[in-house]
CSV table of C-alpha atoms and ligand atoms in Angstrom, one decimal:
chain,number,residue,atom,x,y,z
A,1,UNK,CA,101.7,55.8,129.7
A,2,UNK,CA,100.1,59.2,130.1
A,3,UNK,CA,100.1,60.9,133.4
A,4,UNK,CA,96.7,60.6,135.2
A,5,UNK,CA,95.1,64.0,135.8
A,6,UNK,CA,92.6,65.4,138.2
A,7,UNK,CA,90.2,68.2,137.5
A,8,UNK,CA,90.2,71.4,139.7
A,9,UNK,CA,86.5,70.9,140.4
A,10,UNK,CA,84.5,68.0,139.0
A,11,UNK,CA,81.0,69.3,138.5
A,12,UNK,CA,80.2,66.6,136.0
A,13,UNK,CA,80.5,63.7,138.4
A,14,UNK,CA,78.3,65.6,140.9
A,15,UNK,CA,75.7,66.0,138.1
A,16,UNK,CA,75.9,62.3,137.3
A,17,UNK,CA,75.2,61.4,140.9
A,18,UNK,CA,72.2,63.7,141.1
A,19,UNK,CA,71.0,63.3,137.5
A,20,UNK,CA,67.6,61.8,137.8
A,21,UNK,CA,66.6,64.2,140.6
A,22,UNK,CA,67.9,67.3,138.8
A,23,UNK,CA,66.5,66.3,135.4
A,24,UNK,CA,63.0,65.6,136.7
A,25,UNK,CA,63.0,68.9,138.7
A,26,UNK,CA,64.1,70.8,135.6
A,27,UNK,CA,61.5,69.0,133.4
A,28,UNK,CA,58.8,70.0,135.9
A,29,UNK,CA,59.7,73.7,135.6
A,30,UNK,CA,59.8,73.4,131.8
A,31,UNK,CA,56.3,71.8,131.8
A,32,UNK,CA,54.9,74.4,134.3
A,33,UNK,CA,55.8,77.5,132.3
A,34,UNK,CA,56.5,79.4,135.6
A,35,UNK,CA,60.1,80.3,134.6
A,36,UNK,CA,60.2,83.4,136.8
A,37,UNK,CA,58.9,83.4,140.4
A,38,UNK,CA,57.7,79.8,140.1
A,39,UNK,CA,56.9,77.8,143.3
A,40,UNK,CA,60.4,76.4,143.5
A,41,UNK,CA,61.7,79.9,144.4
A,42,UNK,CA,59.7,80.1,147.6
A,43,UNK,CA,60.4,76.4,148.3
A,44,UNK,CA,64.1,77.0,148.0
A,45,UNK,CA,64.0,80.1,150.1
A,46,UNK,CA,62.2,78.3,152.9
A,47,UNK,CA,64.7,75.4,152.8
A,48,UNK,CA,67.8,77.6,152.8
A,49,UNK,CA,66.4,79.7,155.7
A,50,UNK,CA,65.8,76.5,157.7
A,51,UNK,CA,69.2,75.1,156.8
A,52,UNK,CA,71.1,78.2,157.9
A,53,UNK,CA,69.0,79.0,160.8
A,54,UNK,CA,68.0,82.4,159.4
A,55,UNK,CA,64.5,83.8,159.7
A,56,UNK,CA,64.4,84.9,156.1
A,57,UNK,CA,66.0,84.0,152.8
A,58,UNK,CA,65.7,85.7,149.4
A,59,UNK,CA,66.9,84.0,146.2
A,60,UNK,CA,68.7,86.5,143.9
A,61,UNK,CA,70.4,86.5,140.6
A,62,UNK,CA,74.1,86.4,141.8
A,63,UNK,CA,76.3,86.6,144.8
A,64,UNK,CA,77.1,90.2,143.7
A,65,UNK,CA,73.5,91.2,143.9
A,66,UNK,CA,73.2,89.4,147.2
A,67,UNK,CA,75.7,91.9,148.6
A,68,UNK,CA,74.4,95.0,146.7
A,69,UNK,CA,70.7,94.6,147.6
A,70,UNK,CA,71.3,94.6,151.4
A,71,UNK,CA,73.5,97.7,151.0
A,72,UNK,CA,70.8,99.5,149.0
A,73,UNK,CA,68.1,98.4,151.4
A,74,UNK,CA,70.0,99.7,154.4
A,75,UNK,CA,70.3,103.1,152.7
A,76,UNK,CA,74.1,102.9,152.4
A,77,UNK,CA,75.3,105.3,149.7
A,78,UNK,CA,77.2,108.4,148.9
A,79,UNK,CA,79.1,109.9,151.8
A,80,UNK,CA,79.1,106.5,153.7
A,81,UNK,CA,82.0,104.2,154.4
A,82,UNK,CA,81.9,100.4,154.6
A,83,UNK,CA,84.8,98.6,156.3
A,84,UNK,CA,85.9,95.4,154.6
A,85,UNK,CA,88.8,93.1,154.1
A,86,UNK,CA,91.6,93.9,151.7
A,87,UNK,CA,91.8,90.3,150.5
A,88,UNK,CA,88.8,88.9,148.7
A,89,UNK,CA,87.2,88.4,145.3
A,90,UNK,CA,86.6,91.8,143.8
A,91,UNK,CA,82.8,91.7,144.1
A,92,UNK,CA,83.0,92.4,147.8
A,93,UNK,CA,84.5,95.9,147.2
A,94,UNK,CA,82.7,96.4,143.9
A,95,UNK,CA,79.2,96.2,145.5
A,96,UNK,CA,80.2,98.9,148.1
A,97,UNK,CA,81.3,101.2,145.3
A,98,UNK,CA,78.1,100.3,143.2
A,99,UNK,CA,76.0,101.3,146.2
A,100,UNK,CA,77.8,104.7,146.1
A,101,UNK,CA,79.8,104.3,149.3
A,102,UNK,CA,83.5,104.1,149.9
A,103,UNK,CA,85.2,100.8,150.8
A,104,UNK,CA,87.6,101.1,153.7
A,105,UNK,CA,90.1,98.2,153.6
A,106,UNK,CA,91.4,96.4,156.6
A,107,UNK,CA,94.3,93.9,156.7
A,108,UNK,CA,93.7,90.1,157.3
A,109,UNK,CA,94.7,87.7,160.0
A,110,UNK,CA,97.8,85.8,158.7
A,111,UNK,CA,96.5,82.4,159.7
A,112,UNK,CA,92.8,82.5,158.7
A,113,UNK,CA,93.0,85.0,155.8
A,114,UNK,CA,89.8,86.7,157.2
A,115,UNK,CA,89.6,90.3,158.3
A,116,UNK,CA,91.9,91.1,161.3
A,117,UNK,CA,89.3,92.2,163.9
A,118,UNK,CA,92.0,93.9,166.0
A,119,UNK,CA,92.4,96.4,163.2
A,120,UNK,CA,88.8,97.3,162.6
A,121,UNK,CA,88.2,99.9,165.3
A,122,UNK,CA,91.0,102.1,164.0
A,123,UNK,CA,89.3,102.2,160.6
A,124,UNK,CA,85.9,103.4,162.1
A,125,UNK,CA,85.0,107.0,161.4
A,126,UNK,CA,81.9,109.2,161.8
A,127,UNK,CA,81.0,108.1,158.2
A,128,UNK,CA,81.2,104.4,158.8
A,129,UNK,CA,77.8,102.7,158.3
A,130,UNK,CA,78.7,99.0,158.1
A,131,UNK,CA,81.3,96.2,158.3
A,132,UNK,CA,81.4,93.7,155.5
A,133,UNK,CA,83.5,90.7,156.6
A,134,UNK,CA,84.2,87.9,154.1
A,135,UNK,CA,84.2,84.3,155.3
A,136,UNK,CA,86.9,83.3,152.9
A,137,UNK,CA,87.8,79.9,151.6
A,138,UNK,CA,84.8,78.4,153.6
A,139,UNK,CA,85.6,79.6,157.1
A,140,UNK,CA,83.4,82.1,159.0
A,141,UNK,CA,85.0,85.4,160.0
A,142,UNK,CA,85.3,86.2,163.7
A,143,UNK,CA,81.7,87.4,163.9
A,144,UNK,CA,81.5,87.5,167.7
A,145,UNK,CA,84.2,90.2,167.8
A,146,UNK,CA,82.8,92.0,164.7
A,147,UNK,CA,79.2,92.0,166.0
A,148,UNK,CA,80.5,93.4,169.3
A,149,UNK,CA,82.3,96.3,167.5
A,150,UNK,CA,79.2,96.9,165.4
A,151,UNK,CA,77.0,97.1,168.4
A,152,UNK,CA,79.4,99.5,170.2
A,153,UNK,CA,79.6,101.8,167.2
A,154,UNK,CA,76.0,101.3,165.9
A,155,UNK,CA,77.0,99.7,162.6
A,156,UNK,CA,75.4,97.1,160.3
A,157,UNK,CA,77.2,93.9,159.5
A,158,UNK,CA,76.8,92.2,156.1
A,159,UNK,CA,78.6,88.9,156.0
A,160,UNK,CA,79.9,87.9,152.5
A,161,UNK,CA,79.1,84.2,152.6
A,162,UNK,CA,79.8,83.5,149.0
A,163,UNK,CA,82.4,80.9,150.0
A,164,UNK,CA,80.9,79.8,153.3
A,165,UNK,CA,77.3,78.6,152.7
A,166,UNK,CA,76.6,76.1,155.5
A,167,UNK,CA,79.8,76.7,157.4
A,168,UNK,CA,79.6,76.4,161.2
A,169,UNK,CA,80.5,79.0,163.8
A,170,UNK,CA,80.1,77.9,167.4
A,171,UNK,CA,76.5,76.5,167.4
A,172,UNK,CA,75.4,78.7,164.4
A,173,UNK,CA,75.7,78.7,160.7
A,174,UNK,CA,77.2,81.2,158.3
A,175,UNK,CA,74.7,83.8,157.2
A,176,UNK,CA,72.5,83.7,160.3
A,177,UNK,CA,74.4,86.0,162.7
A,178,UNK,CA,74.5,89.4,161.0
A,179,UNK,CA,72.2,92.2,159.9
A,180,UNK,CA,72.2,90.5,156.5
A,181,UNK,CA,74.4,88.0,154.6
A,182,UNK,CA,74.9,87.4,150.9
A,183,UNK,CA,75.9,84.1,149.3
A,184,UNK,CA,76.7,82.9,145.8
A,185,UNK,CA,75.5,79.9,143.8
A,186,UNK,CA,78.1,80.4,141.0
A,187,UNK,CA,78.8,76.8,139.9
A,188,UNK,CA,82.2,76.5,141.5
A,189,UNK,CA,81.0,77.7,144.9
A,190,UNK,CA,80.3,75.0,147.6
A,191,UNK,CA,76.6,75.1,146.8
A,192,UNK,CA,76.4,75.9,143.1
A,193,UNK,CA,73.7,76.1,140.5
A,194,UNK,CA,74.1,75.8,136.7
A,195,UNK,CA,74.5,79.5,136.0
A,196,UNK,CA,74.6,82.6,138.1
A,197,UNK,CA,72.7,82.7,141.4
A,198,UNK,CA,72.8,83.8,145.0
A,199,UNK,CA,70.8,84.3,148.1
A,200,UNK,CA,70.4,86.9,150.9
A,201,UNK,CA,69.8,86.0,154.6
A,202,UNK,CA,68.4,88.2,157.4
A,203,UNK,CA,66.5,87.9,160.6
A,204,UNK,CA,65.0,91.4,160.2
A,205,UNK,CA,61.4,91.5,158.9
A,206,UNK,CA,61.5,95.1,157.7
A,207,UNK,CA,64.8,94.6,155.9
A,208,UNK,CA,63.5,91.4,154.2
A,209,UNK,CA,60.5,93.4,152.8
A,210,UNK,CA,62.8,96.2,151.5
A,211,UNK,CA,65.2,93.7,149.9
A,212,UNK,CA,62.3,91.8,148.3
A,213,UNK,CA,61.1,95.0,146.7
A,214,UNK,CA,64.5,96.0,145.5
A,215,UNK,CA,64.9,92.6,143.9
A,216,UNK,CA,61.8,93.4,141.8
A,217,UNK,CA,62.7,96.9,140.5
A,218,UNK,CA,61.8,98.5,143.8
A,219,UNK,CA,58.2,97.7,143.4
A,220,UNK,CA,55.8,97.6,146.4
A,221,UNK,CA,53.2,96.1,144.0
A,222,UNK,CA,53.1,95.6,140.2
A,223,UNK,CA,54.0,98.8,138.3
A,224,UNK,CA,54.2,100.8,141.5
A,225,UNK,CA,57.9,101.7,142.3
A,226,UNK,CA,58.6,103.2,145.7
A,227,UNK,CA,62.3,102.5,145.7
A,228,UNK,CA,65.3,102.3,143.3
A,229,UNK,CA,65.6,98.7,142.6
A,230,UNK,CA,67.3,96.1,140.3
A,231,UNK,CA,66.3,93.0,138.4
A,232,UNK,CA,67.7,90.7,140.9
A,233,UNK,CA,65.5,87.6,140.7
A,234,UNK,CA,66.8,84.0,140.5
A,235,UNK,CA,65.3,81.8,137.7
A,236,UNK,CA,62.9,79.1,138.8
A,237,UNK,CA,65.1,76.5,137.0
A,238,UNK,CA,68.1,77.4,139.1
A,239,UNK,CA,66.1,77.1,142.2
A,240,UNK,CA,64.9,73.6,141.1
A,241,UNK,CA,68.6,72.6,140.6
A,242,UNK,CA,69.5,73.9,144.0
A,243,UNK,CA,66.7,72.0,145.7
A,244,UNK,CA,68.1,68.8,144.3
A,245,UNK,CA,71.7,69.8,145.3
A,246,UNK,CA,70.7,70.8,148.8
A,247,UNK,CA,69.5,67.3,149.5
A,248,UNK,CA,73.0,66.0,149.7
A,249,UNK,CA,74.8,69.2,150.7
A,250,UNK,CA,75.5,68.1,154.3
A,251,UNK,CA,77.1,64.9,153.0
A,252,UNK,CA,79.2,67.0,150.6
A,253,UNK,CA,80.5,69.2,153.4
A,254,UNK,CA,81.5,66.0,155.3
A,255,UNK,CA,83.3,64.8,152.2
A,256,UNK,CA,85.2,68.1,151.8
A,257,UNK,CA,86.2,67.9,155.4
A,258,UNK,CA,87.4,64.3,155.0
A,259,UNK,CA,89.5,65.3,152.0
A,260,UNK,CA,90.9,68.3,153.8
A,261,UNK,CA,91.9,66.2,156.8
A,262,UNK,CA,93.6,63.7,154.5
A,263,UNK,CA,95.6,66.5,152.9
A,264,UNK,CA,96.5,68.1,156.2
A,265,UNK,CA,97.8,64.8,157.6
A,266,UNK,CA,99.8,64.0,154.4
A,267,UNK,CA,101.5,67.4,154.3
A,268,UNK,CA,102.8,67.3,157.9
A,269,UNK,CA,106.6,68.0,157.8
A,270,UNK,CA,106.6,69.9,154.5
A,271,UNK,CA,107.3,73.1,156.5
A,272,UNK,CA,110.8,71.5,157.1
A,273,UNK,CA,111.3,71.5,153.3
A,274,UNK,CA,109.9,75.0,152.8
A,275,UNK,CA,109.7,77.3,155.8
A,276,UNK,CA,106.8,79.3,154.3
A,277,UNK,CA,104.7,76.1,153.7
A,278,UNK,CA,101.5,75.9,155.6
A,279,UNK,CA,98.2,74.0,155.4
A,280,UNK,CA,94.9,75.8,156.1
A,281,UNK,CA,94.2,76.9,159.7
A,282,UNK,CA,90.7,76.4,161.0
A,283,UNK,CA,89.9,78.0,164.3
A,284,UNK,CA,88.4,76.0,167.0
A,285,UNK,CA,84.6,76.4,167.0
A,286,UNK,CA,84.7,76.8,163.2
A,287,UNK,CA,83.6,74.2,160.7
A,288,UNK,CA,84.8,75.1,157.2
A,289,UNK,CA,83.0,74.1,154.0
A,290,UNK,CA,86.3,74.2,152.1
A,291,UNK,CA,85.3,76.4,149.2
A,292,UNK,CA,89.1,76.2,148.7
A,293,UNK,CA,91.9,74.2,150.2
A,294,UNK,CA,94.6,76.8,150.2
A,295,UNK,CA,98.3,76.4,151.0
A,296,UNK,CA,101.0,79.0,151.4
A,297,UNK,CA,104.5,78.4,150.1
A,298,UNK,CA,107.6,80.1,148.8
A,299,UNK,CA,108.1,79.4,145.1
A,300,UNK,CA,104.5,79.5,143.9
A,301,UNK,CA,105.1,79.8,140.2
A,302,UNK,CA,107.6,77.0,140.0
A,303,UNK,CA,105.4,74.9,142.3
A,304,UNK,CA,102.4,75.5,140.0
A,305,UNK,CA,104.4,74.5,137.0
A,306,UNK,CA,105.5,71.2,138.6
A,307,UNK,CA,101.9,70.4,139.7
A,308,UNK,CA,100.7,70.9,136.2
A,309,UNK,CA,103.4,68.5,135.0
A,310,UNK,CA,102.0,65.9,137.5
A,311,UNK,CA,98.5,66.5,136.1
A,312,UNK,CA,97.2,68.5,139.0
A,313,UNK,CA,95.7,72.0,138.3
A,314,UNK,CA,96.0,74.7,140.9
A,315,UNK,CA,94.6,78.2,141.2
A,316,UNK,CA,95.6,81.4,143.0
A,317,UNK,CA,92.8,83.0,145.0
A,318,UNK,CA,93.7,85.9,144.7
A,319,UNK,CA,96.9,87.1,143.1
A,320,UNK,CA,96.3,90.7,144.1
A,321,UNK,CA,94.6,92.5,147.0
A,322,UNK,CA,91.4,94.4,146.1
A,323,UNK,CA,92.9,97.9,146.8
A,324,UNK,CA,95.9,97.0,144.6
A,325,UNK,CA,93.7,96.3,141.6
A,326,UNK,CA,94.2,99.1,139.0
A,327,UNK,CA,90.7,100.7,139.2
A,328,UNK,CA,90.6,100.6,143.0
A,329,UNK,CA,94.1,101.9,143.3
A,330,UNK,CA,93.0,105.0,141.4
A,331,UNK,CA,89.5,105.4,142.8
A,332,UNK,CA,89.4,104.0,146.3
A,333,UNK,CA,93.0,104.5,147.6
A,334,UNK,CA,93.8,102.5,150.7
A,335,UNK,CA,95.5,104.2,153.6
A,336,UNK,CA,95.8,101.1,155.9
A,337,UNK,CA,98.8,98.8,156.3
A,338,UNK,CA,97.8,95.7,154.4
A,339,UNK,CA,101.1,93.8,154.7
A,340,UNK,CA,99.5,90.5,155.5
A,341,UNK,CA,97.0,90.7,152.6
A,342,UNK,CA,99.8,91.4,150.2
A,343,UNK,CA,101.8,88.6,151.6
A,344,UNK,CA,98.9,86.3,151.1
A,345,UNK,CA,98.4,87.5,147.5
A,346,UNK,CA,102.0,86.4,146.8
A,347,UNK,CA,102.0,83.1,148.6
A,348,UNK,CA,98.6,81.4,148.5
A,349,UNK,CA,97.7,78.5,146.2
A,350,UNK,CA,94.6,76.3,146.1
A,351,UNK,CA,94.5,72.6,145.4
A,352,UNK,CA,91.6,70.8,143.7
A,353,UNK,CA,88.7,70.3,146.1
A,354,UNK,CA,85.3,68.7,145.3
A,355,UNK,CA,83.1,66.3,147.2
A,356,UNK,CA,83.2,63.5,144.6
A,357,UNK,CA,87.0,63.3,144.7
A,358,UNK,CA,88.1,59.7,144.8
A,359,UNK,CA,90.8,58.3,147.1
A,360,UNK,CA,93.0,57.8,144.1
A,361,UNK,CA,92.6,61.4,143.0
A,362,UNK,CA,93.4,62.6,146.5
A,363,UNK,CA,96.5,60.4,146.5
A,364,UNK,CA,97.6,61.8,143.1
A,365,UNK,CA,97.3,65.3,144.5
A,366,UNK,CA,99.2,64.4,147.7
A,367,UNK,CA,102.1,62.9,145.8
A,368,UNK,CA,102.3,65.8,143.4
A,369,UNK,CA,102.3,68.4,146.2
A,370,UNK,CA,105.1,66.6,148.1
A,371,UNK,CA,107.3,66.2,145.0
A,372,UNK,CA,106.5,69.7,143.8
A,373,UNK,CA,107.4,71.4,147.1
A,374,UNK,CA,110.8,69.6,147.1
A,375,UNK,CA,111.5,70.2,143.4
A,376,UNK,CA,110.6,73.9,143.5
A,377,UNK,CA,112.8,74.5,146.6
A,378,UNK,CA,115.7,72.5,145.1
A,379,UNK,CA,115.7,74.4,141.8
A,380,UNK,CA,115.7,77.9,143.3
B,1,PLP,C1,82.1,84.5,144.1
B,1,PLP,C2,82.1,85.6,145.1
B,1,PLP,C3,81.3,86.7,145.1
B,1,PLP,C4,80.4,87.0,143.9
B,1,PLP,O1,79.5,86.0,143.6
B,1,PLP,P1,78.9,85.9,142.1
B,1,PLP,O2,77.8,84.9,142.3
B,1,PLP,O3,80.0,85.5,141.2
B,1,PLP,O4,78.3,87.3,141.8
B,1,PLP,C5,81.4,87.7,146.1
B,1,PLP,N1,82.3,87.5,147.1
B,1,PLP,C6,83.1,86.4,147.2
B,1,PLP,C7,84.0,86.3,148.4
B,1,PLP,C8,83.1,85.5,146.2
B,1,PLP,O5,83.9,84.4,146.3
């Protein structure tokens, strides 16, 4: 008998569940011929703005552009510094450098993996223009503290919500509480399209206009360019797909929370087997969308090998901090103590997480984790 296996993310079963809705929406775009800037773009922007509680939304070509465009629109560039976390996907730091500014890295909170707000003020200088917190793994950063610091020092805040679309923070939603926020619709993100995509959120009318112009080559009107811009539009077809997916997104978030609770409960006591073992910590007042369900443990490589033998794939998000990446080490050296970020880079591991996971699949994962933690401790 072959070992049953579980995918890391099952996008195909999600498609099957939404097939008729998605197919008919795609067909409508194909028939319309409005492949760029079609009516689905505005429809999606209005729905996403309403869903997050933001005044404005702008659909863009990727999560990376969703961070770069606000930086450009806010006039952040050479000579400026932007404070961000040391522990994220590289696009966070990359966009700061692409805008021409310098990323200033701050360590993370050991429990949430988000930027440690107690260490931000030390990193502020006369050159600091903005703070770019990342709401990692689906949980919103400590925005109340970050917004208070930004207000005190007259800084912008750009929330990287690539992993936290729809996440709750007190009574608000990720993306609605800062100067601007950028999310990603990369297929594996909580809300994903079928290619690259992203969106920007803001409550600021002027900033929205500037970002809209930058999205379209900096044009105020056709063939009249008052700003430096990019080609940052999101295809109409991707917007049509997202409109279908948005219809059951809140249900998906509940499913993800259900699976996460099941995992949390099943893993109680594993810290007695491995003292470094921990399940994800969600702060009270936060509602995670579980972009990742991420554990920490001691013998990661061995654990990962055992999990694979049990038919369960795992992924490390992320094996290196951003300032330790070769290009950044050389070009944007980090002065800060980033001990917690480095510890996380060496100990985190994410389990499969997707809304259509069956109870059997969840059980296969649970059994594999329990056995793999024990085996990997025993063998070392
Ligand atoms: C995925 C991701 C991005 C970039 O999004 P793309 O759509 O891939 O460009 C940025 N920041 C974080 C934290 C991400 O996870």
